[in-house]
Tab-separated table of C-alpha atoms in Angstrom:
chain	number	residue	atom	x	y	z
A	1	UNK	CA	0.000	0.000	0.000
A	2	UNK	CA	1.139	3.614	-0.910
A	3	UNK	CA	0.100	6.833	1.003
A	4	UNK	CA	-0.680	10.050	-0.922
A	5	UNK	CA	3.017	11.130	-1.887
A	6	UNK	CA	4.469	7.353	-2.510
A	7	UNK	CA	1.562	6.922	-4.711
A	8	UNK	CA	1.930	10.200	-6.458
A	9	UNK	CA	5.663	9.862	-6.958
A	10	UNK	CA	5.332	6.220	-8.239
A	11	UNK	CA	2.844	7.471	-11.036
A	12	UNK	CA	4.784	10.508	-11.390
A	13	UNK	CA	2.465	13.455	-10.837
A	14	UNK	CA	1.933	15.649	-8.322
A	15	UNK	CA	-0.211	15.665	-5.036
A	16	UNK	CA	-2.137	18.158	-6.463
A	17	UNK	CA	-3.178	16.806	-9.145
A	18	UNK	CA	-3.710	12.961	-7.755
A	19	UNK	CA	-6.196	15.133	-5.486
A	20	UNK	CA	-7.879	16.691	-8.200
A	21	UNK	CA	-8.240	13.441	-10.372
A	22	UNK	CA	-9.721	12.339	-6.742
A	23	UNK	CA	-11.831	14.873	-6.653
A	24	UNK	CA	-13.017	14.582	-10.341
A	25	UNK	CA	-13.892	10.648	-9.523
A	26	UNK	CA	-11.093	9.704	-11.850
A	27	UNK	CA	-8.896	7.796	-9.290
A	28	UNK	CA	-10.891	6.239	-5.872
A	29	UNK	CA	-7.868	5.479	-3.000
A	30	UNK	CA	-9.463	3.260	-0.539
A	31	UNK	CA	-9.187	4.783	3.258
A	32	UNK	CA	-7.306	3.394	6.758
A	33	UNK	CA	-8.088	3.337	9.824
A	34	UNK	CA	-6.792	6.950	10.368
A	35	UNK	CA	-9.113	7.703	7.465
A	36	UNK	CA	-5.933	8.356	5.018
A	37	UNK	CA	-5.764	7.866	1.473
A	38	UNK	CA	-4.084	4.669	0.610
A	39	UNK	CA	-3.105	3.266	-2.810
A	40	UNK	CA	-2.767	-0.453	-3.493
A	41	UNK	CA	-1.257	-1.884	-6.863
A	42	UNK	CA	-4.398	-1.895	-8.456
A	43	UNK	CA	-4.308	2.159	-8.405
A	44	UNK	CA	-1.370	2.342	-9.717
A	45	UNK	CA	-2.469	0.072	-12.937
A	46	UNK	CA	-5.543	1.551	-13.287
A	47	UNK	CA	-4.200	5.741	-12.395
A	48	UNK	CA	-0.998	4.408	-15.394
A	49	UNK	CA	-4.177	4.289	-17.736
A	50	UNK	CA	-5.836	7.372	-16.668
A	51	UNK	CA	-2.076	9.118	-16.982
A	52	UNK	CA	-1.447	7.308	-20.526
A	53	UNK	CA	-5.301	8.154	-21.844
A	54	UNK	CA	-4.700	11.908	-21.146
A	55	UNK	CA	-1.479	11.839	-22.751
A	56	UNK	CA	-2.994	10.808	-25.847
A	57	UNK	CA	-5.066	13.904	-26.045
A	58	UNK	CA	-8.494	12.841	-24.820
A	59	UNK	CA	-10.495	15.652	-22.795
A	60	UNK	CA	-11.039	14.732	-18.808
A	61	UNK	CA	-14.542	14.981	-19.371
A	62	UNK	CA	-13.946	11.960	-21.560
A	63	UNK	CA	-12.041	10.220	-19.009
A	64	UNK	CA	-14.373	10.998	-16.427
A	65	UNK	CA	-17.191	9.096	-18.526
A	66	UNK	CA	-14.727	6.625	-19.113
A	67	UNK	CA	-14.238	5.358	-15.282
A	68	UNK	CA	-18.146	5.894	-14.302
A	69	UNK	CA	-18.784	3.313	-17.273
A	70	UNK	CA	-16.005	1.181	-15.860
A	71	UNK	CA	-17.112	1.635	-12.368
A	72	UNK	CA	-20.826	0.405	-13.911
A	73	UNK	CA	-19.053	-2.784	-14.982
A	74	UNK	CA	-18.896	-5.074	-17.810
A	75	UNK	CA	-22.302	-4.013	-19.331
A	76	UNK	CA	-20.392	-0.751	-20.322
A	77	UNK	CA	-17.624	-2.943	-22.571
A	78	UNK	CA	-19.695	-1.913	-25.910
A	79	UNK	CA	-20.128	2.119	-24.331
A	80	UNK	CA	-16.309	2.166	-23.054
A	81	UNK	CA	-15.202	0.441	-26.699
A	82	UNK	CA	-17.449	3.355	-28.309
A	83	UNK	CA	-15.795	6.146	-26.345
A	84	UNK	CA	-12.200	4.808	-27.315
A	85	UNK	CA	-12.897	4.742	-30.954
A	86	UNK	CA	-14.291	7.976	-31.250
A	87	UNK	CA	-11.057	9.220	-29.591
A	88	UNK	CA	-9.168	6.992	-31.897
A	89	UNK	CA	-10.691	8.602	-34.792
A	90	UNK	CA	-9.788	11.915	-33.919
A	91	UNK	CA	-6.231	10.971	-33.530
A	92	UNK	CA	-6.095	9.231	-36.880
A	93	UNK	CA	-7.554	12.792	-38.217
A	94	UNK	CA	-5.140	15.033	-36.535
A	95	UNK	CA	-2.491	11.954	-37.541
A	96	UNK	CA	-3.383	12.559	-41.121
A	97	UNK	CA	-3.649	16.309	-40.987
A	98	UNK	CA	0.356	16.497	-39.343
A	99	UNK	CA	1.067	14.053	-42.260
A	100	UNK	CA	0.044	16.634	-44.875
A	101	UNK	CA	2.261	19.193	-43.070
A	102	UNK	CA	4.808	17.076	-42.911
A	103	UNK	CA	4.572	15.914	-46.694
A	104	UNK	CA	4.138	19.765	-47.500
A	105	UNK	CA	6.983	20.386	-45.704
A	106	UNK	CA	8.854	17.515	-47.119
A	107	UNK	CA	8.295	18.757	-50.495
A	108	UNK	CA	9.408	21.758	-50.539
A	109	UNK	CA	13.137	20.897	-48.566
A	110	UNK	CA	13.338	18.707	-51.409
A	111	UNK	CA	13.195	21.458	-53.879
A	112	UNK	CA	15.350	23.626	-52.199
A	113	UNK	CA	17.994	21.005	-52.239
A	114	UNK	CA	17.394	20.529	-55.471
A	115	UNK	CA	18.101	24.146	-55.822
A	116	UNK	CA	20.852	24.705	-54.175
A	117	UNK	CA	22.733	21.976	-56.008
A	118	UNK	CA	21.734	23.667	-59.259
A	119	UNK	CA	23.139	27.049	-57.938
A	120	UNK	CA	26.222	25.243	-56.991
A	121	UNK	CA	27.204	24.028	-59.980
């Protein structure tokens, strides 16, 4: 079991924001007998995937759906799958849109080398 700041350092955010993903329902420590906040290894899988969803861009109003359909159970799979490919999809459009940047981009190095090998000569 972790307390507040072991768990927080193991996941690698801060206090502050651990508390605030507590407060949003995101992450749910269970309690002692001192009433503490204590974090078992199942938090720390489970707050990894929170950490590793945000980081891919998807709002915490998302996320926040995300767990209450989890916390419903398995009768969310089809809801939670939904949710994830939505996100997905938006990824794959921004992925696309960087691509054409990218390939613009590309492009026109490639003439300028092109050009500058001409003006060398």
């Amino acid at each position: 079991m972790y307390t507040i700041s072991e768990f927080a350092k193991k996941i690698g955010i801060s206090e502050h924001t651990l508390r605030y993903y507590e407060k949003e329902g995101l992450i749910e420590p269970a309690r002692d007998e001192h009433n503490y906040r204590v974090f078992g290894e199942e938090e720390v899988e489970w707050a990894n995937f929170v950490i590793k969803l945000k980081n891919t861009g998807i709002s915490l109003k998302e996320i926040k759906k995300y767990t209450q359909l989890r916390n419903l159970g398995d009768s969310t799979i089809t809801e939670r799958k939904n949710l994830l490919l939505n996100h997905r999809i938006k990824i794959l459009t921004e992925y696309e849109r960087a691509k054409s940047h990218l390939d613009l981009l590309d492009n026109k190095i490639t003439l300028y080398e092109q050009m500058e090998k001409k003006y060398k000569k």
